[in-house]
Each structure stands twice: as structure tokens, then as C-alpha cells.
JSON list of C-alpha atoms and ligand atoms in Angstrom, two decimals:
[
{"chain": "A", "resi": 1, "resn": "UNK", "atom": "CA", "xyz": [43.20, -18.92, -18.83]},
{"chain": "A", "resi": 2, "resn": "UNK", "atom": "CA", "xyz": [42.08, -21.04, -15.43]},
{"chain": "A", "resi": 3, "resn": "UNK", "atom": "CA", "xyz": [45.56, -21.28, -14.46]},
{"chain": "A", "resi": 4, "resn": "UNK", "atom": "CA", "xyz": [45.84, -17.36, -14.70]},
{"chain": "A", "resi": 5, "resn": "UNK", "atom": "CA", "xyz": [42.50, -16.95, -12.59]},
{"chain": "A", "resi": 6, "resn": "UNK", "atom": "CA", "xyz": [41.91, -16.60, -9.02]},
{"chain": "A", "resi": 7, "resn": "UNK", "atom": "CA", "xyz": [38.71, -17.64, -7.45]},
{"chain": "A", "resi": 8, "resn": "UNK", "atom": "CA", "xyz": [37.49, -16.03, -4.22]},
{"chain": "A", "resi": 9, "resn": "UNK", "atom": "CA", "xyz": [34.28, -17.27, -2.51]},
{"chain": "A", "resi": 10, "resn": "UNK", "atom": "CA", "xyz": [32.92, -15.30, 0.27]},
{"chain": "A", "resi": 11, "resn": "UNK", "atom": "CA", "xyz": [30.26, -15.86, 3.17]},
{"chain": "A", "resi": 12, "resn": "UNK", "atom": "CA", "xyz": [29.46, -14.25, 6.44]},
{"chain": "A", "resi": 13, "resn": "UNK", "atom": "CA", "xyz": [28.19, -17.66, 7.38]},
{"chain": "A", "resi": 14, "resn": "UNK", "atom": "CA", "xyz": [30.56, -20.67, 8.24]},
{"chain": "A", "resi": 15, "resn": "UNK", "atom": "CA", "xyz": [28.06, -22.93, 7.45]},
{"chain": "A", "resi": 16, "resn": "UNK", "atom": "CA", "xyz": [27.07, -21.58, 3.69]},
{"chain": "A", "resi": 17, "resn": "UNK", "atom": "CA", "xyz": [31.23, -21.62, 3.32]},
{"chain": "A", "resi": 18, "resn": "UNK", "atom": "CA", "xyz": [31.19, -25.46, 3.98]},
{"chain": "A", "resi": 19, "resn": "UNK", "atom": "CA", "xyz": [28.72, -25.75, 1.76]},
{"chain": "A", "resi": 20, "resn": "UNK", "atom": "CA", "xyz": [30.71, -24.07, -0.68]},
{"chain": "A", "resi": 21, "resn": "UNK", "atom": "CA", "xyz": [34.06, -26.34, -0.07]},
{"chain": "A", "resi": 22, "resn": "UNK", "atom": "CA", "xyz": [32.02, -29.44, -0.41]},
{"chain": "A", "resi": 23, "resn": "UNK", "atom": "CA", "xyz": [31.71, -28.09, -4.40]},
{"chain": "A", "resi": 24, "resn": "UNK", "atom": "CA", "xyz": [28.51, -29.53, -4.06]},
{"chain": "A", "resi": 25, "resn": "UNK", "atom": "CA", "xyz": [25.47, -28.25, -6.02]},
{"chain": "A", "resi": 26, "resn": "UNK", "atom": "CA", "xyz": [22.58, -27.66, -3.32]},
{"chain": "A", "resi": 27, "resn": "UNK", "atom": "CA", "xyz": [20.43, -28.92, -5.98]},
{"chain": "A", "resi": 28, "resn": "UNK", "atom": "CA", "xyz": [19.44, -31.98, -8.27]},
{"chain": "A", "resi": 29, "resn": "UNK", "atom": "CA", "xyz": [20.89, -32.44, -11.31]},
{"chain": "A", "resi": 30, "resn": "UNK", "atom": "CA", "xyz": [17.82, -31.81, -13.87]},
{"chain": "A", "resi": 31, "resn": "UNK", "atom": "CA", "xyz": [16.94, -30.88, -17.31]},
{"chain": "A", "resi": 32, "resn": "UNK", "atom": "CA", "xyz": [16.52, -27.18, -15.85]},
{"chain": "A", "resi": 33, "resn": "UNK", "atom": "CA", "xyz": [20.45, -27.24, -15.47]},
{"chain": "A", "resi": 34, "resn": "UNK", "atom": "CA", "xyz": [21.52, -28.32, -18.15]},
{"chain": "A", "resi": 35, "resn": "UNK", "atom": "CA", "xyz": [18.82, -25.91, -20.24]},
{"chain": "A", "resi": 36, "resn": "UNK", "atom": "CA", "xyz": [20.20, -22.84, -17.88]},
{"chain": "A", "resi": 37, "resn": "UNK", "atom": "CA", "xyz": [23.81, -23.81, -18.90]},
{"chain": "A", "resi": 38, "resn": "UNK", "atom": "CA", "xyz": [22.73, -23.88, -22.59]},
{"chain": "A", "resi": 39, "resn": "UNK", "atom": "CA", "xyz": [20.84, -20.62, -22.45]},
{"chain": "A", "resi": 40, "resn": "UNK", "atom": "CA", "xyz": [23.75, -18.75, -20.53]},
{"chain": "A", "resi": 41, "resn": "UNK", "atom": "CA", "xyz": [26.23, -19.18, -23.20]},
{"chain": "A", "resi": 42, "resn": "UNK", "atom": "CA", "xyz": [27.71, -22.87, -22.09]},
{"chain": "A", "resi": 43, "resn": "UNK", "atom": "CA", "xyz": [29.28, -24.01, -25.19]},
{"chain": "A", "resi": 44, "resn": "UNK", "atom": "CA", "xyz": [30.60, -27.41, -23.92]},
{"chain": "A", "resi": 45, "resn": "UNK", "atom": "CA", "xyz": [29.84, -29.64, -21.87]},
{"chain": "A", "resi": 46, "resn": "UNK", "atom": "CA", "xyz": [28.82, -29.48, -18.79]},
{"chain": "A", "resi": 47, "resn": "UNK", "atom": "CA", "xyz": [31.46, -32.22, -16.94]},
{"chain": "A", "resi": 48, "resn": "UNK", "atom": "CA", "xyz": [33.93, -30.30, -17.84]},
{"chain": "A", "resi": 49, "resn": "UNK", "atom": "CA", "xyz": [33.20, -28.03, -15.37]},
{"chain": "A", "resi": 50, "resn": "UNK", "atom": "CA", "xyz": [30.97, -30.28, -13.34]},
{"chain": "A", "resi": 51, "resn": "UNK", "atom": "CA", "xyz": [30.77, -33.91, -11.80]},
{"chain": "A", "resi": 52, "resn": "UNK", "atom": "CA", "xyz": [27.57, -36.28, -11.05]},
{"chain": "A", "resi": 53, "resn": "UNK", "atom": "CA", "xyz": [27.47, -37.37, -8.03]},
{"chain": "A", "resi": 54, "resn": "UNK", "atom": "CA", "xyz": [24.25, -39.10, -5.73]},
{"chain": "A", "resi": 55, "resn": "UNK", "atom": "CA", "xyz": [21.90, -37.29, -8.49]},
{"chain": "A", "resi": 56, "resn": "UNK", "atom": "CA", "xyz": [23.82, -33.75, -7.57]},
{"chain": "A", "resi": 57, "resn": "UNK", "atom": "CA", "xyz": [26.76, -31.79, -9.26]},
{"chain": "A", "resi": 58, "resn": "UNK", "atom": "CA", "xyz": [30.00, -31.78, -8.05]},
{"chain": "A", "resi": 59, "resn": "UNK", "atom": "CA", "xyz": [32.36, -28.64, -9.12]},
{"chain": "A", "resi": 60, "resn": "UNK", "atom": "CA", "xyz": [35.82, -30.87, -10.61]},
{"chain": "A", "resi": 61, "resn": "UNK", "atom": "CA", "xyz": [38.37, -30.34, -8.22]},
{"chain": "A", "resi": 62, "resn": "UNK", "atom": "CA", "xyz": [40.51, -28.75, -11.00]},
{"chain": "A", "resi": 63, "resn": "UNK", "atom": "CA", "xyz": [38.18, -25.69, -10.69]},
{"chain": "A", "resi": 64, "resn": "UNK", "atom": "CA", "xyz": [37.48, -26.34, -6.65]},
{"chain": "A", "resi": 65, "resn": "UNK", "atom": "CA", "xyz": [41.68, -25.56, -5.99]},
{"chain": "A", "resi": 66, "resn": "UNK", "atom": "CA", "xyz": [41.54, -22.31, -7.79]},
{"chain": "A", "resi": 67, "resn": "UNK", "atom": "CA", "xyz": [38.89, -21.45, -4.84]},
{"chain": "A", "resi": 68, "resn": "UNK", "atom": "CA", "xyz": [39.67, -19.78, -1.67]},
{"chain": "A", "resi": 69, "resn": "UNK", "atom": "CA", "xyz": [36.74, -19.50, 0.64]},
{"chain": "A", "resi": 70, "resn": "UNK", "atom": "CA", "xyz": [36.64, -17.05, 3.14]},
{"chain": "A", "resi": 71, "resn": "UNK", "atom": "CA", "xyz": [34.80, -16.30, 5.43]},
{"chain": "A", "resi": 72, "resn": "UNK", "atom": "CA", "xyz": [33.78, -12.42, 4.82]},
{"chain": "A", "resi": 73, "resn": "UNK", "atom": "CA", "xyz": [31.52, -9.48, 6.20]},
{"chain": "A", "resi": 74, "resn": "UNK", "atom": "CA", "xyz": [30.48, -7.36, 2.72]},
{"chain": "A", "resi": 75, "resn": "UNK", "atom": "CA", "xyz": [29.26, -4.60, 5.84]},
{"chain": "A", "resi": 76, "resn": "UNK", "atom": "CA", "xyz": [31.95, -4.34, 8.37]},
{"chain": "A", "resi": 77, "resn": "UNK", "atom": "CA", "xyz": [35.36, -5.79, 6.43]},
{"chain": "A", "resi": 78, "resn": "UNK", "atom": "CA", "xyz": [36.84, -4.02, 4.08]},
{"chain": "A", "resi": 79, "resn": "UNK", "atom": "CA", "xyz": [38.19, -5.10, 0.69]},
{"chain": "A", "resi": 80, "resn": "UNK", "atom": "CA", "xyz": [41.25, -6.72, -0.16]},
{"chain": "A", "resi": 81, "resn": "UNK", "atom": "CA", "xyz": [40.53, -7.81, -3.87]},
{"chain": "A", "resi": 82, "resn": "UNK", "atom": "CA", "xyz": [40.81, -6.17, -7.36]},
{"chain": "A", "resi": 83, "resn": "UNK", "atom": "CA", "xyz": [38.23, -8.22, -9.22]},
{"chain": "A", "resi": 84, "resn": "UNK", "atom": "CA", "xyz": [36.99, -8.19, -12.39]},
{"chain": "A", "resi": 85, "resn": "UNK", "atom": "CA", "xyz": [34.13, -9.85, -12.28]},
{"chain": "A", "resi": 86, "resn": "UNK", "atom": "CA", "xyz": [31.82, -10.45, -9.30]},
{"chain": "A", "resi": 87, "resn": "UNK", "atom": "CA", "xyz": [28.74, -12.44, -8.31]},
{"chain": "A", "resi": 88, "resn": "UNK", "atom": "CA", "xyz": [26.64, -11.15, -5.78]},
{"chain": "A", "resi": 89, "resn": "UNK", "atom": "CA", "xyz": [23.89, -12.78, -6.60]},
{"chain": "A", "resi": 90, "resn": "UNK", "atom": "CA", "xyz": [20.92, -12.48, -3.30]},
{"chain": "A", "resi": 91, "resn": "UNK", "atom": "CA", "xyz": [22.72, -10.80, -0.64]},
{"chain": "A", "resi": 92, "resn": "UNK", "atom": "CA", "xyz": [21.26, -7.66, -1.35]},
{"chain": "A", "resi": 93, "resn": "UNK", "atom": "CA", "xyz": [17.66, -9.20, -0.47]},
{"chain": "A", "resi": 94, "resn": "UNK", "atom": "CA", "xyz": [19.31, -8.27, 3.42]},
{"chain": "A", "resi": 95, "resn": "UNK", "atom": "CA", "xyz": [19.90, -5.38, 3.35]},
{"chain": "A", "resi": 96, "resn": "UNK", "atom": "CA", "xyz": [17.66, -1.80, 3.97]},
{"chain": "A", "resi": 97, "resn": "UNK", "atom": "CA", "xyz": [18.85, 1.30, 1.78]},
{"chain": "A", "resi": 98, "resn": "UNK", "atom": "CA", "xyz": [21.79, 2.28, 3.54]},
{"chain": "A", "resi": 99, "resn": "UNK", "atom": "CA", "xyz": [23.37, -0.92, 4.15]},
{"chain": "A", "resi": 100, "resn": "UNK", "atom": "CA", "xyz": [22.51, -1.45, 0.08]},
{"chain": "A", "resi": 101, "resn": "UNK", "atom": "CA", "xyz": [24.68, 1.48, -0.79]},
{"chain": "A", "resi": 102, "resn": "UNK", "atom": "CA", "xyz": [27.50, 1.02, 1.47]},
{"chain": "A", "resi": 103, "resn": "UNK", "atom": "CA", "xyz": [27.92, -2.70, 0.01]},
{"chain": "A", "resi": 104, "resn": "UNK", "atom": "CA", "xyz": [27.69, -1.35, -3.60]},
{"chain": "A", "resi": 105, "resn": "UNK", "atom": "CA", "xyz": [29.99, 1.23, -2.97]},
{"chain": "A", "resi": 106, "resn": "UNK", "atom": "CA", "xyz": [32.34, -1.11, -1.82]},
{"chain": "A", "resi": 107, "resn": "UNK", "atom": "CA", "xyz": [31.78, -3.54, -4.61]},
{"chain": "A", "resi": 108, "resn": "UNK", "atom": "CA", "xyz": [32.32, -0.75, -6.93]},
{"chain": "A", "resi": 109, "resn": "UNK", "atom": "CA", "xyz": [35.92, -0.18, -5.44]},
{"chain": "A", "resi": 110, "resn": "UNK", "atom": "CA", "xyz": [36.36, -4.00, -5.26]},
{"chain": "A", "resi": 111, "resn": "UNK", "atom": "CA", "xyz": [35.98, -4.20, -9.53]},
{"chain": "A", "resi": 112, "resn": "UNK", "atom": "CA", "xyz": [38.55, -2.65, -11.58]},
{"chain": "A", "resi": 113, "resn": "UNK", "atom": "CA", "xyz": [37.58, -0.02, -14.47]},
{"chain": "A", "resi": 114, "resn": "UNK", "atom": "CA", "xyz": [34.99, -1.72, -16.78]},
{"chain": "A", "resi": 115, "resn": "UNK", "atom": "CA", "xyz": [34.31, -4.99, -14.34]},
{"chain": "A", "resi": 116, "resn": "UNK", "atom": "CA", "xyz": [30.87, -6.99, -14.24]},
{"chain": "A", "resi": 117, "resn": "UNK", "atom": "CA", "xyz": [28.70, -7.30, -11.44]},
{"chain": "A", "resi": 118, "resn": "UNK", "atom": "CA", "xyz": [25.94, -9.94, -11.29]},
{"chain": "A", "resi": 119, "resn": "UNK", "atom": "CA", "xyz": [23.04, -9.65, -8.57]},
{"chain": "A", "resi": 120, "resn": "UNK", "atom": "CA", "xyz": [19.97, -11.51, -8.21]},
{"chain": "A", "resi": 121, "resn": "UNK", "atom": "CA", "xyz": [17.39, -11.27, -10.84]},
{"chain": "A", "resi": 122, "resn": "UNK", "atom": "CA", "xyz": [14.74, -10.27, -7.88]},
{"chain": "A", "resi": 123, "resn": "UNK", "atom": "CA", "xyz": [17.12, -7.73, -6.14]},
{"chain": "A", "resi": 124, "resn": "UNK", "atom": "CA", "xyz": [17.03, -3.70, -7.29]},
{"chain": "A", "resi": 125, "resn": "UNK", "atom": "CA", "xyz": [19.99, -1.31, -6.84]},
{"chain": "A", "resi": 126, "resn": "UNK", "atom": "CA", "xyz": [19.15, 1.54, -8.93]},
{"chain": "A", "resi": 127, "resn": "UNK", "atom": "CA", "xyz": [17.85, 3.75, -5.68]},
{"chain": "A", "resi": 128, "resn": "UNK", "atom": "CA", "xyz": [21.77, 3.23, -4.18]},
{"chain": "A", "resi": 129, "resn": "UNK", "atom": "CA", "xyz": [23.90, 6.40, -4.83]},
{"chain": "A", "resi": 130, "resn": "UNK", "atom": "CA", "xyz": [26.37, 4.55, -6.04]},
{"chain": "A", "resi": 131, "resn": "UNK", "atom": "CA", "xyz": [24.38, 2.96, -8.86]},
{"chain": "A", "resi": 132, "resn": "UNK", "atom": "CA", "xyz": [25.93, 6.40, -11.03]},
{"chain": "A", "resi": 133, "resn": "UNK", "atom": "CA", "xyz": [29.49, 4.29, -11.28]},
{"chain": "A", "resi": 134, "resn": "UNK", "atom": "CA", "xyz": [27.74, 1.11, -13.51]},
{"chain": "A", "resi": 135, "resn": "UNK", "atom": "CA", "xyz": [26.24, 1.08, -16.82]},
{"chain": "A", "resi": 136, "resn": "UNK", "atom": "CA", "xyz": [23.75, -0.92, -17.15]},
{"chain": "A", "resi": 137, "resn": "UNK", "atom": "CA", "xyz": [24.13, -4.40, -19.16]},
{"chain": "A", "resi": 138, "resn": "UNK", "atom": "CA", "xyz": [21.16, -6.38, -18.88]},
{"chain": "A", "resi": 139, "resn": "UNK", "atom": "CA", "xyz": [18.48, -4.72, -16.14]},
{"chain": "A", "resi": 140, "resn": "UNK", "atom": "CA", "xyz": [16.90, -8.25, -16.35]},
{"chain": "A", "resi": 141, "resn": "UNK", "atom": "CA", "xyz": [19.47, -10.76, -15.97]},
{"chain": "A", "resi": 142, "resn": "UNK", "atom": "CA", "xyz": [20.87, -8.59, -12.93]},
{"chain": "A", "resi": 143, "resn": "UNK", "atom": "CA", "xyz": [24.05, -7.78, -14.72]},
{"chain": "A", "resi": 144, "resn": "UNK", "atom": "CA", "xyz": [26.26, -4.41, -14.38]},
{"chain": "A", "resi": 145, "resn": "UNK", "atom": "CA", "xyz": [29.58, -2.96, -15.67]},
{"chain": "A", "resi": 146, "resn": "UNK", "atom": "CA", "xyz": [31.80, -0.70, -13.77]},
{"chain": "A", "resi": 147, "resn": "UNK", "atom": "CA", "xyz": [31.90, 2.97, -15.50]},
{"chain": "A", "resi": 148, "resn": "UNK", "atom": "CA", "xyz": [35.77, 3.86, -16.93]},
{"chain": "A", "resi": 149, "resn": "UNK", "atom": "CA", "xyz": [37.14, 6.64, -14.26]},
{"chain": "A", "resi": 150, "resn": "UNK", "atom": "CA", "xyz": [34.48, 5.80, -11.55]},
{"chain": "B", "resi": 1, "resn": "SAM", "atom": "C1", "xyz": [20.16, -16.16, -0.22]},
{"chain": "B", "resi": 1, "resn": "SAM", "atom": "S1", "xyz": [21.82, -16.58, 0.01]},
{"chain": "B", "resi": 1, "resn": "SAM", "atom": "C2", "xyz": [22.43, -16.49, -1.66]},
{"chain": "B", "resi": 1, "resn": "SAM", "atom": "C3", "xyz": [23.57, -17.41, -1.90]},
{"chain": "B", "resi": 1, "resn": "SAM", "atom": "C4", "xyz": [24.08, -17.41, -3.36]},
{"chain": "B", "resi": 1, "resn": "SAM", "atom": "N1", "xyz": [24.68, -16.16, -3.70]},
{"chain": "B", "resi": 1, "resn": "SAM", "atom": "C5", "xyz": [22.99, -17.78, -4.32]},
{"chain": "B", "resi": 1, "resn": "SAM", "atom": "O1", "xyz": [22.52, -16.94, -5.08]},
{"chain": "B", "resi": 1, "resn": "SAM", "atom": "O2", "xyz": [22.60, -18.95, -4.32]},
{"chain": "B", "resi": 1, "resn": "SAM", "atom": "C6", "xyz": [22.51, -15.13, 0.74]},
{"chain": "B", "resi": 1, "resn": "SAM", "atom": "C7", "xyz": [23.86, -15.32, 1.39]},
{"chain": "B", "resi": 1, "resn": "SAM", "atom": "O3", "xyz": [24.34, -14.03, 1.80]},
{"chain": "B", "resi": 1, "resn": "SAM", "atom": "C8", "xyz": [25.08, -14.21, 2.99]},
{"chain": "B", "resi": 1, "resn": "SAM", "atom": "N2", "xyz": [25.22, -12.91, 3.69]},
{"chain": "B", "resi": 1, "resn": "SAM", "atom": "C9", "xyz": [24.27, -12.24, 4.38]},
{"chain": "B", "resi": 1, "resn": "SAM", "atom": "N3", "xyz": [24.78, -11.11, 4.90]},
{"chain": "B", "resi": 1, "resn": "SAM", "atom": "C10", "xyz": [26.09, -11.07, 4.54]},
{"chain": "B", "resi": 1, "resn": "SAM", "atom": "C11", "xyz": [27.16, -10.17, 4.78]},
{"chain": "B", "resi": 1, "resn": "SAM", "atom": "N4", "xyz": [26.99, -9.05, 5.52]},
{"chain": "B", "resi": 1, "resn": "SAM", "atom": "N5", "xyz": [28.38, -10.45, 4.27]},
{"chain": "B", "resi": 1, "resn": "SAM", "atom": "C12", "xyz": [28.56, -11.56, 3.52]},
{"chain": "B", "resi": 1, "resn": "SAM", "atom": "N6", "xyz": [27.59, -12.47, 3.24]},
{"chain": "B", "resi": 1, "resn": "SAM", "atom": "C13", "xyz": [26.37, -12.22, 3.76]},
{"chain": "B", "resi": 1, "resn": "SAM", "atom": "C14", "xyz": [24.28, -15.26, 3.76]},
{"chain": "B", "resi": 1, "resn": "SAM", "atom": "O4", "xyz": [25.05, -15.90, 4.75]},
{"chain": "B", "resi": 1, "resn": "SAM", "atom": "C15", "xyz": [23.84, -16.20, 2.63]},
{"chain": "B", "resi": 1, "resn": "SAM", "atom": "O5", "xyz": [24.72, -17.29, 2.47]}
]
């Protein structure tokens, strides 16, 4: 399956982006980790996926090359993916109404029929206009599914 996925990870910010590449963690490794991998559905373990390194996690590079970070503008750039699942997870904490439903729209477009969107478990998009094209999975956990035909 991981040799038949693409990875895309975005930022408007250069900085966040090296961040990213580094496949670095920002954060110590901690019982609260592993618990949140657990509760989440992990099934095995977690260096499979992950690496210690200094008391941090560092994403194994076999996952890190199916990455390409870009550097991307959710507001003024338009899309050039066809995703089926994406993770927007605090980025709509920036945004006032408008912007909010111009950047869902164009998430919308960006998932195919029946994709998953994940935002942050603080952030609210059910006032955006284009909230109509998602069902709703889990209200809590931030998570969405593209409507069939929207
Ligand atoms: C609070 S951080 C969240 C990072 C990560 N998603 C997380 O949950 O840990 C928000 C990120 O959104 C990025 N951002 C803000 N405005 C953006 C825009 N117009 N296009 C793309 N990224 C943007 C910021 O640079 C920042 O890295």
C-alpha cells in the first residue's frame, strides 16, 4: 500500500516546511504518544513508523521519501491534487468566515467523492457554506467525509 501512496505536505511558511523535512517530532517522546497512538487505532508498533532520537521521534525515512513538501498558500494557490484523505488540522484557527469558506471549498474540490478531512479538534466549520458537501464522521475528533456527487 505505501509504495502506491503519495504524501504531500504543505505550508505557507518556509520555516514550518523545514521543520517538516527534518521528520522530526516537535515534541518529546512520552507516555501521551504512545497512549494517543494506541487510542487512534495504532495496531503495531510505533518504530515502525517512527524513530527515537535525542528523547524525540523521528518519521523513518522509508515514510519521509514518500513526502513532498511544498511550500503552499491554501488562500491564493489553487489546487493541483486529487486526495483522498487530508489533514488540516489548525489552520482554520486563521482564518475569519470568508477566508474559512473559500479554503473549505477548495478542500472540498481537492478530495475525491467520499474523501476524509481531519481539522483541529478546537476549530468549527459548520457556519462555512460549503460545510453542505461533508457528512459528518466524528463532530468531536474533527473528522469529515466528502458527500458522493458534491
Ligand atoms: C498552528 S499550525 C498547525 C500545524 C499542524 N497542522 C498541527 O496541527 O500541528 C498552523 C499552520 O498553518 C500554516 N498556515 C497559515 N496560513 C496558511 C495558508 N494560507 N496556507 C497554508 N498554510 C497556512 C502556518 O504557517 C502554520 O504552520
Amino acid at each position: 500500500m505505501l509504495e502506491r501512496t503519495q504524501l504531500y505536505a504543505t505550508d505557507i511558511s518556509p520555516g514550518a516546511l523545514g521543520n517538516a523535512r527534518s521528520g522530526i517530532l516537535q515534541r518529546p517522546l512520552d507516555v501521551d504518544v504512545l497512549e494517543r497512538y494506541k487510542a487512534s487505532g495504532g495496531r503495531g508498533e510505533l518504530r515502525e513508523y517512527f524513530t527515537p532520537l535525542n528523547g524525540q521521534l523521528r518519521l523513518n525515512d522509508n515514510l519521509l521519501q514518500r513526502i513532498a513538501f511544498e511550500k503552499h498558500d491554501l488562500v491564493q494557490q489553487p489546487n493541483h491534487v486529487s486526495a483522498h484523505l487530508i489533514l488540516c488540522r489548525n489552520v482554520f484557527i486563521y482564518f475569519g468566515h470568508e477566508l474559512k469558506n473559500r479554503v473549505l471549498d477548495k478542500l472540498a474540490d481537492a478530495l475525491v467523492p467520499g474523501g476524509f478531512l481531519a481539522i483541529g479538534v478546537e476549530e468549527s466549520i459548520s457556519l462555512c457554506e460549503s460545510y453542505r458537501r461533508f457528512d459528518i464522521l466524528s463532530r468531536k475528533a474533527g473528522l469529515f467525509r466528502k458527500k458522493l456527487g458534491c
